[in-house]
């Protein structure tokens, strides 16, 4: 009973049971009810997790860790390419020159650097032709946490997700193809992505839409910012050279900010950010309360990528820096024609499938029976979603009991009734509480 381990795709977070104190803060904010507390520790149901990072933000002990790649892995490749999002430049004070940042990136070990959003101008044209024939509203595929949220919680909207790759994948494809054209040995180059969010770690390792990413590994932006900033402060000597592909247009720089995508779309488009706002909006869309919308930009973090959990700086200052940065770059860059030539064949992805939460059973008859048992159980529970059972809601506990993953007596209200009736002893009741919240907590409280 309790504890979730299995997974069919690569998740980007893990919980350290040594550090977790079972406070359940994470469980209360998870938008897909993927967390439970058992034995005094939190556990993630991997197939239900959408890598939004909401749990990471609220954990008071930093027990939730990011499963990024070890920086040393870059040295397994002779040619080491870093794809840098414009949000990274916005982490620095405006007095730090961009060339200095590139020089330090080279000194730290990369041989080539490319700005991620150089593919945006091509992508925007592709989106505008895509939405002409697509069912409306077209929902952006930019934010991987939102794509997974729709797969898990709003399966009826999956067909509305735009089947075009996000800028990071198009840029990676562009450089991979360029290296192949230049006759480079593929095993000699590693393409690494500097990520401001954990959703993109999972998206690179387990992409949706029948697609295989050319990206070799993902570097945590918070970790890497500290490394670069320290080198800058220490004024390290630059001894190595680096190839810099820093083409960016104002459209590209603004793309990861809220409204940066929808502003380029012909027709009626809206921009929504933040997990709660996103869920509210998707619910309204599912209930057909929103009409005549052509395009929906929707991102899990407040202030979009500026508010990514691996972004070091305050999100409002980051967004302000991006706007300032955008005002200083040209409207178009000189790689646009190359992108148009080589990328239109690679921007599309296949059908995106709903990700069933397989709540009860794959056999439909068994599932229906279990569903009915869960419905009856829910009526027994008080419906106040107190969380004392180690599950986020009475509904979640009913489902767990039917699946054999929790005891009906985990519900503190039912247990009290059964105790009064003499149907369960005090010792048994204490054992159940210990199984959820851990023995230590109770021995500590009884001292
Ligand atoms: S990352 Fe998001 S979906 Fe996954 S366990 Fe944490 S809060 Fe839940
Ligand atoms: S927030 Fe979750 S992971 Fe962090 S200490 Fe509390 S129960 Fe453990």
Short mmCIF file of C-alpha atoms and ligand atoms in Angstrom, two decimals:
data_model
loop_
_atom_site.label_atom_id
_atom_site.label_comp_id
_atom_site.label_asym_id
_atom_site.label_seq_id
_atom_site.Cartn_x
_atom_site.Cartn_y
_atom_site.Cartn_z
CA UNK A 1 0.00 0.00 0.00
CA UNK A 2 1.07 3.59 -0.59
CA UNK A 3 4.18 4.84 -2.38
CA UNK A 4 4.39 5.28 -6.12
CA UNK A 5 7.32 4.06 -8.10
CA UNK A 6 6.40 2.94 -11.61
CA UNK A 7 6.77 5.23 -14.61
CA UNK A 8 6.38 5.04 -18.36
CA UNK A 9 8.21 8.26 -19.15
CA UNK A 10 11.11 10.21 -17.69
CA UNK A 11 10.08 12.49 -14.91
CA UNK A 12 12.18 15.54 -14.04
CA UNK A 13 11.77 15.56 -10.24
CA UNK A 14 12.55 13.15 -7.45
CA UNK A 15 11.90 13.26 -3.72
CA UNK A 16 14.70 12.55 -1.30
CA UNK A 17 13.11 10.44 1.43
CA UNK A 18 16.00 11.31 3.78
CA UNK A 19 15.07 14.99 3.66
CA UNK A 20 11.27 14.78 3.28
CA UNK A 21 9.43 15.44 6.58
CA UNK A 22 6.01 14.42 5.24
CA UNK A 23 4.50 17.89 5.75
CA UNK A 24 2.17 17.36 2.73
CA UNK A 25 2.58 20.92 1.38
CA UNK A 26 3.48 19.42 -2.00
CA UNK A 27 0.40 17.17 -2.03
CA UNK A 28 -1.90 20.14 -1.50
CA UNK A 29 -0.69 22.08 -4.57
CA UNK A 30 -0.31 19.28 -7.12
CA UNK A 31 -2.73 19.99 -10.00
CA UNK A 32 -3.06 16.31 -10.98
CA UNK A 33 -3.24 14.74 -7.48
CA UNK A 34 -0.03 12.86 -8.28
CA UNK A 35 1.33 13.01 -4.71
CA UNK A 36 0.55 10.99 -1.59
CA UNK A 37 2.11 10.81 1.88
CA UNK A 38 2.86 7.33 3.15
CA UNK A 39 5.13 6.22 5.98
CA UNK A 40 5.79 9.90 6.75
CA UNK A 41 7.23 10.54 3.26
CA UNK A 42 5.83 11.98 0.04
CA UNK A 43 5.78 9.84 -3.12
CA UNK A 44 5.02 10.83 -6.73
CA UNK A 45 2.77 8.82 -9.04
CA UNK A 46 5.06 9.19 -12.03
CA UNK A 47 2.44 8.64 -14.74
CA UNK A 48 0.24 11.40 -13.35
CA UNK A 49 2.99 13.96 -12.80
CA UNK A 50 3.11 16.70 -15.46
CA UNK A 51 6.43 18.23 -14.32
CA UNK A 52 4.93 21.60 -13.52
CA UNK A 53 7.19 22.15 -10.49
CA UNK A 54 4.40 23.44 -8.22
CA UNK A 55 5.51 20.96 -5.52
CA UNK A 56 9.15 22.05 -5.87
CA UNK A 57 8.19 25.68 -5.21
CA UNK A 58 6.44 24.94 -1.90
CA UNK A 59 8.66 22.25 -0.34
CA UNK A 60 10.06 23.82 2.86
CA UNK A 61 12.99 21.38 3.20
CA UNK A 62 14.20 21.25 -0.44
CA UNK A 63 13.50 17.51 -0.44
CA UNK A 64 12.39 17.72 -4.07
CA UNK A 65 15.33 17.64 -6.45
CA UNK A 66 15.71 18.23 -10.19
CA UNK A 67 16.88 15.28 -12.30
CA UNK A 68 19.02 17.28 -14.71
CA UNK A 69 22.15 15.96 -16.41
CA UNK A 70 25.54 16.07 -14.73
CA UNK A 71 27.50 19.01 -16.15
CA UNK A 72 30.58 16.76 -16.55
CA UNK A 73 28.71 14.81 -19.26
CA UNK A 74 29.41 17.58 -21.75
CA UNK A 75 33.06 16.45 -21.80
CA UNK A 76 32.03 13.10 -23.36
CA UNK A 77 31.84 15.00 -26.66
CA UNK A 78 34.52 16.65 -28.75
CA UNK A 79 32.13 19.33 -30.03
CA UNK A 80 29.98 20.72 -27.20
CA UNK A 81 27.07 22.96 -28.17
CA UNK A 82 24.99 24.95 -25.67
CA UNK A 83 21.50 26.14 -26.66
CA UNK A 84 20.86 29.27 -24.57
CA UNK A 85 17.35 30.71 -24.08
CA UNK A 86 17.03 34.51 -24.01
CA UNK A 87 15.76 34.22 -20.41
CA UNK A 88 19.34 33.33 -19.43
CA UNK A 89 20.71 36.71 -20.55
CA UNK A 90 17.92 38.40 -18.56
CA UNK A 91 19.28 36.84 -15.34
CA UNK A 92 22.23 39.24 -15.45
CA UNK A 93 22.45 42.89 -14.62
CA UNK A 94 22.31 45.06 -17.76
CA UNK A 95 25.97 46.07 -17.21
CA UNK A 96 27.20 42.51 -17.99
CA UNK A 97 28.06 42.38 -21.73
CA UNK A 98 26.62 39.46 -23.71
CA UNK A 99 30.02 38.75 -25.31
CA UNK A 100 31.49 38.36 -21.81
CA UNK A 101 28.80 35.76 -21.01
CA UNK A 102 29.67 33.84 -24.19
CA UNK A 103 33.40 33.98 -23.40
CA UNK A 104 32.79 32.52 -19.94
CA UNK A 105 30.53 29.78 -21.39
CA UNK A 106 33.46 28.85 -23.64
CA UNK A 107 35.92 28.90 -20.78
CA UNK A 108 33.63 26.57 -18.80
CA UNK A 109 33.87 23.97 -21.57
CA UNK A 110 31.45 24.58 -24.46
CA UNK A 111 32.84 24.95 -27.97
CA UNK A 112 29.77 26.56 -29.57
CA UNK A 113 26.77 28.51 -28.33
CA UNK A 114 23.43 29.12 -30.10
CA UNK A 115 20.48 31.25 -29.05
CA UNK A 116 17.33 29.14 -28.76
CA UNK A 117 14.81 31.64 -30.10
CA UNK A 118 16.50 32.16 -33.49
CA UNK A 119 13.91 29.69 -34.88
CA UNK A 120 10.95 31.78 -33.67
CA UNK A 121 10.49 33.88 -36.82
CA UNK A 122 10.14 30.75 -38.96
CA UNK A 123 7.87 29.10 -36.41
CA UNK A 124 5.51 32.10 -36.27
CA UNK A 125 4.96 31.87 -40.05
CA UNK A 126 4.33 28.14 -39.70
CA UNK A 127 1.80 28.72 -36.89
CA UNK A 128 -0.12 31.27 -38.93
CA UNK A 129 -0.50 28.86 -41.84
CA UNK A 130 -1.24 25.95 -39.47
CA UNK A 131 -4.19 27.70 -37.77
CA UNK A 132 -5.86 28.51 -41.09
CA UNK A 133 -7.04 24.90 -41.50
CA UNK A 134 -6.99 23.62 -37.90
CA UNK A 135 -9.90 23.16 -35.48
CA UNK A 136 -10.16 26.22 -33.24
CA UNK A 137 -8.94 27.22 -30.82
CA UNK A 138 -5.44 26.01 -31.55
CA UNK A 139 -3.65 25.57 -28.22
CA UNK A 140 0.05 26.36 -28.16
CA UNK A 141 2.48 23.44 -27.70
CA UNK A 142 5.18 25.74 -26.29
CA UNK A 143 4.84 24.90 -22.57
CA UNK A 144 5.47 21.17 -21.92
CA UNK A 145 3.74 21.23 -18.50
CA UNK A 146 0.57 22.54 -20.15
CA UNK A 147 0.75 19.93 -22.92
CA UNK A 148 0.99 17.21 -20.25
CA UNK A 149 -1.75 18.86 -18.15
CA UNK A 150 -4.10 18.67 -21.14
CA UNK A 151 -3.08 15.06 -21.83
CA UNK A 152 -3.81 14.06 -18.23
CA UNK A 153 -6.71 16.31 -17.10
CA UNK A 154 -8.35 17.60 -20.27
CA UNK A 155 -8.17 14.72 -22.79
CA UNK A 156 -11.07 16.15 -24.83
CA UNK A 157 -8.81 19.12 -25.72
CA UNK A 158 -5.80 17.08 -26.85
CA UNK A 159 -6.71 17.41 -30.54
CA UNK A 160 -6.58 21.20 -30.19
CA UNK A 161 -2.88 21.15 -29.22
CA UNK A 162 -0.81 22.56 -32.06
CA UNK A 163 1.26 19.82 -33.70
CA UNK A 164 4.27 22.06 -34.31
CA UNK A 165 7.52 21.72 -32.40
CA UNK A 166 8.58 24.42 -29.91
CA UNK A 167 11.53 26.75 -30.77
CA UNK A 168 14.08 24.75 -28.77
CA UNK A 169 13.53 21.59 -30.85
CA UNK A 170 13.53 23.46 -34.17
CA UNK A 171 16.82 25.17 -33.32
CA UNK A 172 18.34 21.85 -32.23
CA UNK A 173 17.21 20.23 -35.50
CA UNK A 174 18.65 23.12 -37.50
CA UNK A 175 22.13 22.70 -35.98
CA UNK A 176 22.03 18.91 -36.15
CA UNK A 177 21.26 19.12 -39.86
CA UNK A 178 23.94 21.74 -40.36
CA UNK A 179 26.59 19.51 -38.70
CA UNK A 180 25.46 16.56 -40.82
CA UNK A 181 25.75 18.67 -43.99
CA UNK A 182 29.25 19.63 -42.91
CA UNK A 183 30.08 15.90 -42.67
CA UNK A 184 30.65 15.88 -38.92
CA UNK A 185 30.57 12.58 -37.07
CA UNK A 186 27.30 12.71 -35.06
CA UNK A 187 28.83 10.78 -32.17
CA UNK A 188 31.34 13.60 -31.68
CA UNK A 189 28.90 16.38 -30.96
CA UNK A 190 26.65 16.84 -27.96
CA UNK A 191 23.82 19.40 -28.02
CA UNK A 192 22.89 20.61 -24.53
CA UNK A 193 19.96 22.79 -23.58
CA UNK A 194 20.10 25.29 -20.74
CA UNK A 195 16.64 25.07 -19.19
CA UNK A 196 14.76 27.59 -17.04
CA UNK A 197 12.08 25.00 -16.21
CA UNK A 198 11.78 21.35 -15.27
CA UNK A 199 8.98 20.68 -17.74
CA UNK A 200 11.49 21.01 -20.55
CA UNK A 201 13.77 18.41 -18.95
CA UNK A 202 11.01 15.80 -19.22
CA UNK A 203 9.99 17.12 -22.65
CA UNK A 204 13.49 16.56 -24.04
CA UNK A 205 13.84 13.09 -22.50
CA UNK A 206 10.28 11.95 -23.33
CA UNK A 207 8.94 14.20 -26.12
CA UNK A 208 5.26 13.98 -27.13
CA UNK A 209 4.01 13.53 -30.69
CA UNK A 210 6.12 10.58 -31.88
CA UNK A 211 9.23 12.70 -32.02
CA UNK A 212 12.84 12.03 -31.06
CA UNK A 213 14.77 15.03 -29.80
CA UNK A 214 18.32 15.61 -31.11
CA UNK A 215 19.20 17.22 -27.75
CA UNK A 216 21.81 15.20 -25.86
CA UNK A 217 21.32 16.60 -22.35
CA UNK A 218 19.77 19.33 -20.26
CA UNK A 219 21.63 21.74 -17.96
CA UNK A 220 19.91 23.34 -14.96
CA UNK A 221 19.86 27.13 -15.59
CA UNK A 222 19.99 28.05 -11.90
CA UNK A 223 23.13 25.93 -11.42
CA UNK A 224 24.77 27.25 -14.59
CA UNK A 225 23.92 30.90 -13.87
CA UNK A 226 25.73 30.64 -10.53
CA UNK A 227 28.76 29.12 -12.27
CA UNK A 228 28.90 31.84 -14.94
CA UNK A 229 28.23 34.67 -12.50
CA UNK A 230 30.94 33.47 -10.13
CA UNK A 231 33.44 33.33 -13.01
CA UNK A 232 32.40 36.86 -14.01
CA UNK A 233 32.84 38.19 -10.47
CA UNK A 234 36.24 36.48 -10.20
CA UNK A 235 37.23 38.01 -13.56
CA UNK A 236 38.58 34.66 -14.79
CA UNK A 237 41.08 34.80 -17.61
CA UNK A 238 39.61 33.81 -21.01
CA UNK A 239 41.95 31.33 -22.73
CA UNK A 240 39.57 29.43 -25.05
CA UNK A 241 37.60 30.52 -28.08
CA UNK A 242 33.94 29.70 -28.70
CA UNK A 243 31.79 29.79 -31.84
CA UNK A 244 28.88 32.16 -31.22
CA UNK A 245 25.56 31.98 -33.12
CA UNK A 246 23.69 34.76 -31.33
CA UNK A 247 21.13 35.64 -33.98
CA UNK A 248 17.98 36.95 -32.31
CA UNK A 249 15.07 39.12 -33.44
CA UNK A 250 12.83 41.16 -31.12
CA UNK A 251 10.08 38.57 -31.78
CA UNK A 252 12.41 35.82 -30.62
CA UNK A 253 13.52 37.58 -27.43
CA UNK A 254 9.92 38.29 -26.40
CA UNK A 255 8.59 34.82 -27.31
CA UNK A 256 9.14 33.27 -23.85
CA UNK A 257 7.32 36.18 -22.11
CA UNK A 258 3.57 36.22 -21.54
CA UNK A 259 1.92 37.44 -24.75
CA UNK A 260 5.13 36.94 -26.76
CA UNK A 261 3.58 34.17 -28.81
CA UNK A 262 -0.05 35.33 -29.16
CA UNK A 263 0.92 38.83 -30.31
CA UNK A 264 2.24 37.37 -33.59
CA UNK A 265 -0.87 35.38 -34.44
CA UNK A 266 -3.45 36.48 -36.99
CA UNK A 267 -7.00 36.17 -35.71
CA UNK A 268 -8.28 36.36 -32.15
CA UNK A 269 -5.71 35.11 -29.68
CA UNK A 270 -5.36 35.15 -25.89
CA UNK A 271 -2.44 34.66 -23.49
CA UNK A 272 -2.92 32.93 -20.12
CA UNK A 273 -0.20 32.28 -17.55
CA UNK A 274 0.03 30.64 -14.11
CA UNK A 275 -1.18 27.13 -13.19
CA UNK A 276 -4.44 28.16 -11.53
CA UNK A 277 -5.40 30.53 -14.34
CA UNK A 278 -4.52 27.85 -16.89
CA UNK A 279 -6.72 25.22 -15.21
CA UNK A 280 -9.62 27.67 -14.87
CA UNK A 281 -9.33 28.64 -18.53
CA UNK A 282 -9.05 25.05 -19.79
CA UNK A 283 -12.12 24.10 -17.72
CA UNK A 284 -14.06 26.96 -19.32
CA UNK A 285 -12.86 25.85 -22.75
CA UNK A 286 -13.84 22.24 -22.08
CA UNK A 287 -17.30 23.41 -20.96
CA UNK A 288 -17.61 25.35 -24.24
CA UNK A 289 -17.93 28.66 -22.40
CA UNK A 290 -15.33 30.31 -24.68
CA UNK A 291 -16.28 30.92 -28.29
CA UNK A 292 -14.59 32.27 -31.41
CA UNK A 293 -11.04 31.99 -30.18
CA UNK A 294 -8.42 31.19 -32.84
CA UNK A 295 -5.30 30.71 -30.76
CA UNK A 296 -4.52 30.17 -27.09
CA UNK A 297 -1.06 30.82 -25.68
CA UNK A 298 -1.02 29.13 -22.28
CA UNK A 299 1.91 28.69 -19.91
CA UNK A 300 2.13 27.02 -16.50
CA UNK A 301 4.36 29.59 -14.76
CA UNK A 302 3.41 33.13 -13.73
CA UNK A 303 5.19 35.47 -16.19
CA UNK A 304 5.86 32.41 -18.42
CA UNK A 305 9.54 31.36 -18.71
CA UNK A 306 10.66 34.41 -16.70
CA UNK A 307 8.96 32.65 -13.77
CA UNK A 308 10.43 29.19 -14.48
CA UNK A 309 11.52 27.41 -11.31
CA UNK A 310 15.15 27.32 -12.43
CA UNK A 311 15.19 31.03 -13.15
CA UNK A 312 17.42 32.71 -10.56
CA UNK A 313 16.12 36.26 -10.75
CA UNK A 314 12.77 37.75 -9.69
CA UNK A 315 10.32 36.97 -12.52
CA UNK A 316 9.09 40.54 -12.99
CA UNK A 317 12.64 41.88 -13.28
CA UNK A 318 13.48 39.07 -15.71
CA UNK A 319 10.46 39.94 -17.87
CA UNK A 320 11.43 43.63 -17.74
CA UNK A 321 15.00 42.78 -18.85
CA UNK A 322 13.66 40.73 -21.75
CA UNK A 323 11.54 43.65 -22.94
CA UNK A 324 14.56 45.95 -22.74
CA UNK A 325 16.71 43.37 -24.54
CA UNK A 326 14.09 43.05 -27.30
CA UNK A 327 14.16 46.80 -27.91
CA UNK A 328 17.90 46.56 -28.70
CA UNK A 329 17.91 43.72 -31.25
CA UNK A 330 16.80 43.96 -34.89
CA UNK A 331 13.32 42.96 -36.10
CA UNK A 332 14.82 40.18 -38.24
CA UNK A 333 18.08 38.25 -38.16
CA UNK A 334 20.32 36.97 -40.93
CA UNK A 335 19.60 33.23 -40.50
CA UNK A 336 15.89 33.50 -41.32
CA UNK A 337 16.27 32.33 -44.92
CA UNK A 338 18.38 29.34 -43.85
CA UNK A 339 15.78 28.40 -41.26
CA UNK A 340 12.99 28.63 -43.84
CA UNK A 341 14.98 26.44 -46.23
CA UNK A 342 15.90 23.68 -43.81
CA UNK A 343 13.19 23.68 -41.14
CA UNK A 344 9.74 23.60 -42.71
CA UNK A 345 10.18 19.83 -43.17
CA UNK A 346 10.95 19.21 -39.50
CA UNK A 347 8.60 21.48 -37.54
CA UNK A 348 5.59 19.14 -37.57
CA UNK A 349 4.94 16.41 -35.04
CA UNK A 350 2.54 13.46 -35.18
CA UNK A 351 -0.71 13.09 -33.29
CA UNK A 352 -0.56 13.80 -29.55
CA UNK A 353 -2.40 11.19 -27.47
CA UNK A 354 -4.25 11.73 -24.18
CA UNK A 355 -2.30 10.29 -21.26
CA UNK A 356 -4.80 8.16 -19.45
CA UNK A 357 -4.48 8.21 -15.68
CA UNK A 358 -5.60 4.51 -15.75
CA UNK A 359 -7.42 5.03 -12.51
CA UNK A 360 -8.86 1.54 -12.04
CA UNK A 361 -8.14 -1.11 -14.65
CA UNK A 362 -7.48 -1.50 -18.36
CA UNK A 363 -10.33 -4.03 -18.55
CA UNK A 364 -13.40 -1.84 -18.99
CA UNK A 365 -15.76 -4.16 -17.05
CA UNK A 366 -13.41 -4.35 -14.05
CA UNK A 367 -12.83 -0.59 -14.26
CA UNK A 368 -16.58 0.14 -14.21
CA UNK A 369 -17.09 -2.07 -11.15
CA UNK A 370 -14.21 -0.40 -9.33
CA UNK A 371 -15.49 3.03 -10.33
CA UNK A 372 -18.87 2.21 -8.77
CA UNK A 373 -17.16 0.99 -5.55
CA UNK A 374 -15.17 4.23 -5.40
CA UNK A 375 -18.36 6.26 -5.88
CA UNK A 376 -20.01 4.45 -2.94
CA UNK A 377 -16.92 4.92 -0.79
CA UNK A 378 -16.83 8.63 -1.56
CA UNK A 379 -20.31 8.93 -0.11
CA UNK A 380 -19.04 7.41 3.15
CA UNK A 381 -16.19 9.91 3.45
CA UNK A 382 -16.95 13.39 4.84
CA UNK A 383 -15.96 15.24 1.63
CA UNK A 384 -13.87 17.92 3.35
CA UNK A 385 -10.56 16.94 1.71
CA UNK A 386 -8.60 17.38 4.97
CA UNK A 387 -5.57 15.39 3.76
CA UNK A 388 -5.10 13.60 7.13
CA UNK A 389 -5.32 10.28 5.25
CA UNK A 390 -2.19 11.08 3.19
CA UNK A 391 -4.26 11.60 0.01
CA UNK A 392 -5.11 15.04 -1.42
CA UNK A 393 -8.92 14.58 -1.40
CA UNK A 394 -11.66 12.20 -0.25
CA UNK A 395 -12.15 11.26 -3.90
CA UNK A 396 -8.45 10.38 -4.24
CA UNK A 397 -8.59 8.25 -1.08
CA UNK A 398 -11.67 6.39 -2.35
CA UNK A 399 -9.79 5.61 -5.58
CA UNK A 400 -6.70 4.49 -3.68
CA UNK A 401 -8.77 2.17 -1.43
CA UNK A 402 -10.47 0.56 -4.44
CA UNK A 403 -7.05 0.04 -6.09
CA UNK A 404 -5.72 -1.56 -2.90
CA UNK A 405 -3.26 1.28 -2.30
CA UNK A 406 -4.83 2.59 0.94
CA UNK A 407 -6.88 1.37 3.90
CA UNK A 408 -10.44 2.62 4.33
CA UNK A 409 -9.56 3.36 7.95
CA UNK A 410 -7.00 5.92 6.76
CA UNK A 411 -9.96 8.32 6.93
CA UNK A 412 -9.77 9.84 10.39
CA UNK A 413 -13.55 10.40 10.53
CA UNK A 414 -14.51 6.83 9.63
CA UNK A 415 -11.87 5.50 11.97
CA UNK A 416 -13.30 7.46 14.91
CA UNK A 417 -16.77 6.05 14.20
CA UNK A 418 -15.39 2.48 14.00
CA UNK A 419 -13.44 3.02 17.23
CA UNK A 420 -16.57 4.18 19.02
CA UNK A 421 -18.47 1.16 17.75
CA UNK A 422 -15.63 -1.08 18.96
CA UNK A 423 -15.00 -2.31 15.41
CA UNK A 424 -11.40 -1.17 15.51
CA UNK A 425 -9.07 -1.04 18.53
CA UNK A 426 -7.03 1.98 19.61
CA UNK A 427 -3.83 0.07 18.79
CA UNK A 428 -5.02 -0.60 15.25
CA UNK A 429 -6.00 3.06 14.84
CA UNK A 430 -2.55 4.20 16.00
CA UNK A 431 -0.86 1.76 13.60
CA UNK A 432 -2.83 3.21 10.67
CA UNK A 433 -1.83 6.76 11.60
CA UNK A 434 1.80 5.66 11.90
CA UNK A 435 1.66 4.01 8.48
CA UNK A 436 0.61 7.34 6.93
CA UNK A 437 2.59 9.89 8.87
CA UNK A 438 5.51 7.76 10.16
CA UNK A 439 6.33 6.44 13.63
CA UNK A 440 8.76 9.24 14.41
CA UNK A 441 6.14 11.94 14.26
CA UNK A 442 3.98 10.26 16.89
CA UNK A 443 6.80 9.33 19.26
CA UNK A 444 8.03 12.95 19.04
CA UNK A 445 4.55 14.34 19.80
CA UNK A 446 4.03 12.03 22.79
CA UNK A 447 7.32 13.01 24.52
S1 LIG B 1 5.70 18.41 -10.61
FE1 LIG B 1 3.54 19.16 -10.62
S2 LIG B 1 2.35 17.37 -11.27
FE2 LIG B 1 4.37 16.58 -10.66
S3 LIG B 1 4.11 15.95 -8.52
FE3 LIG B 1 4.90 18.08 -8.52
S4 LIG B 1 3.06 19.36 -8.41
FE4 LIG B 1 2.37 17.30 -9.02
S1 LIG B 2 6.63 19.47 0.73
FE1 LIG B 2 6.40 17.29 0.19
S2 LIG B 2 8.49 16.62 -0.35
FE2 LIG B 2 8.71 18.57 0.77
S3 LIG B 2 9.03 17.93 2.92
FE3 LIG B 2 6.82 18.31 2.67
S4 LIG B 2 5.98 16.26 2.14
FE4 LIG B 2 8.21 16.13 1.82
#
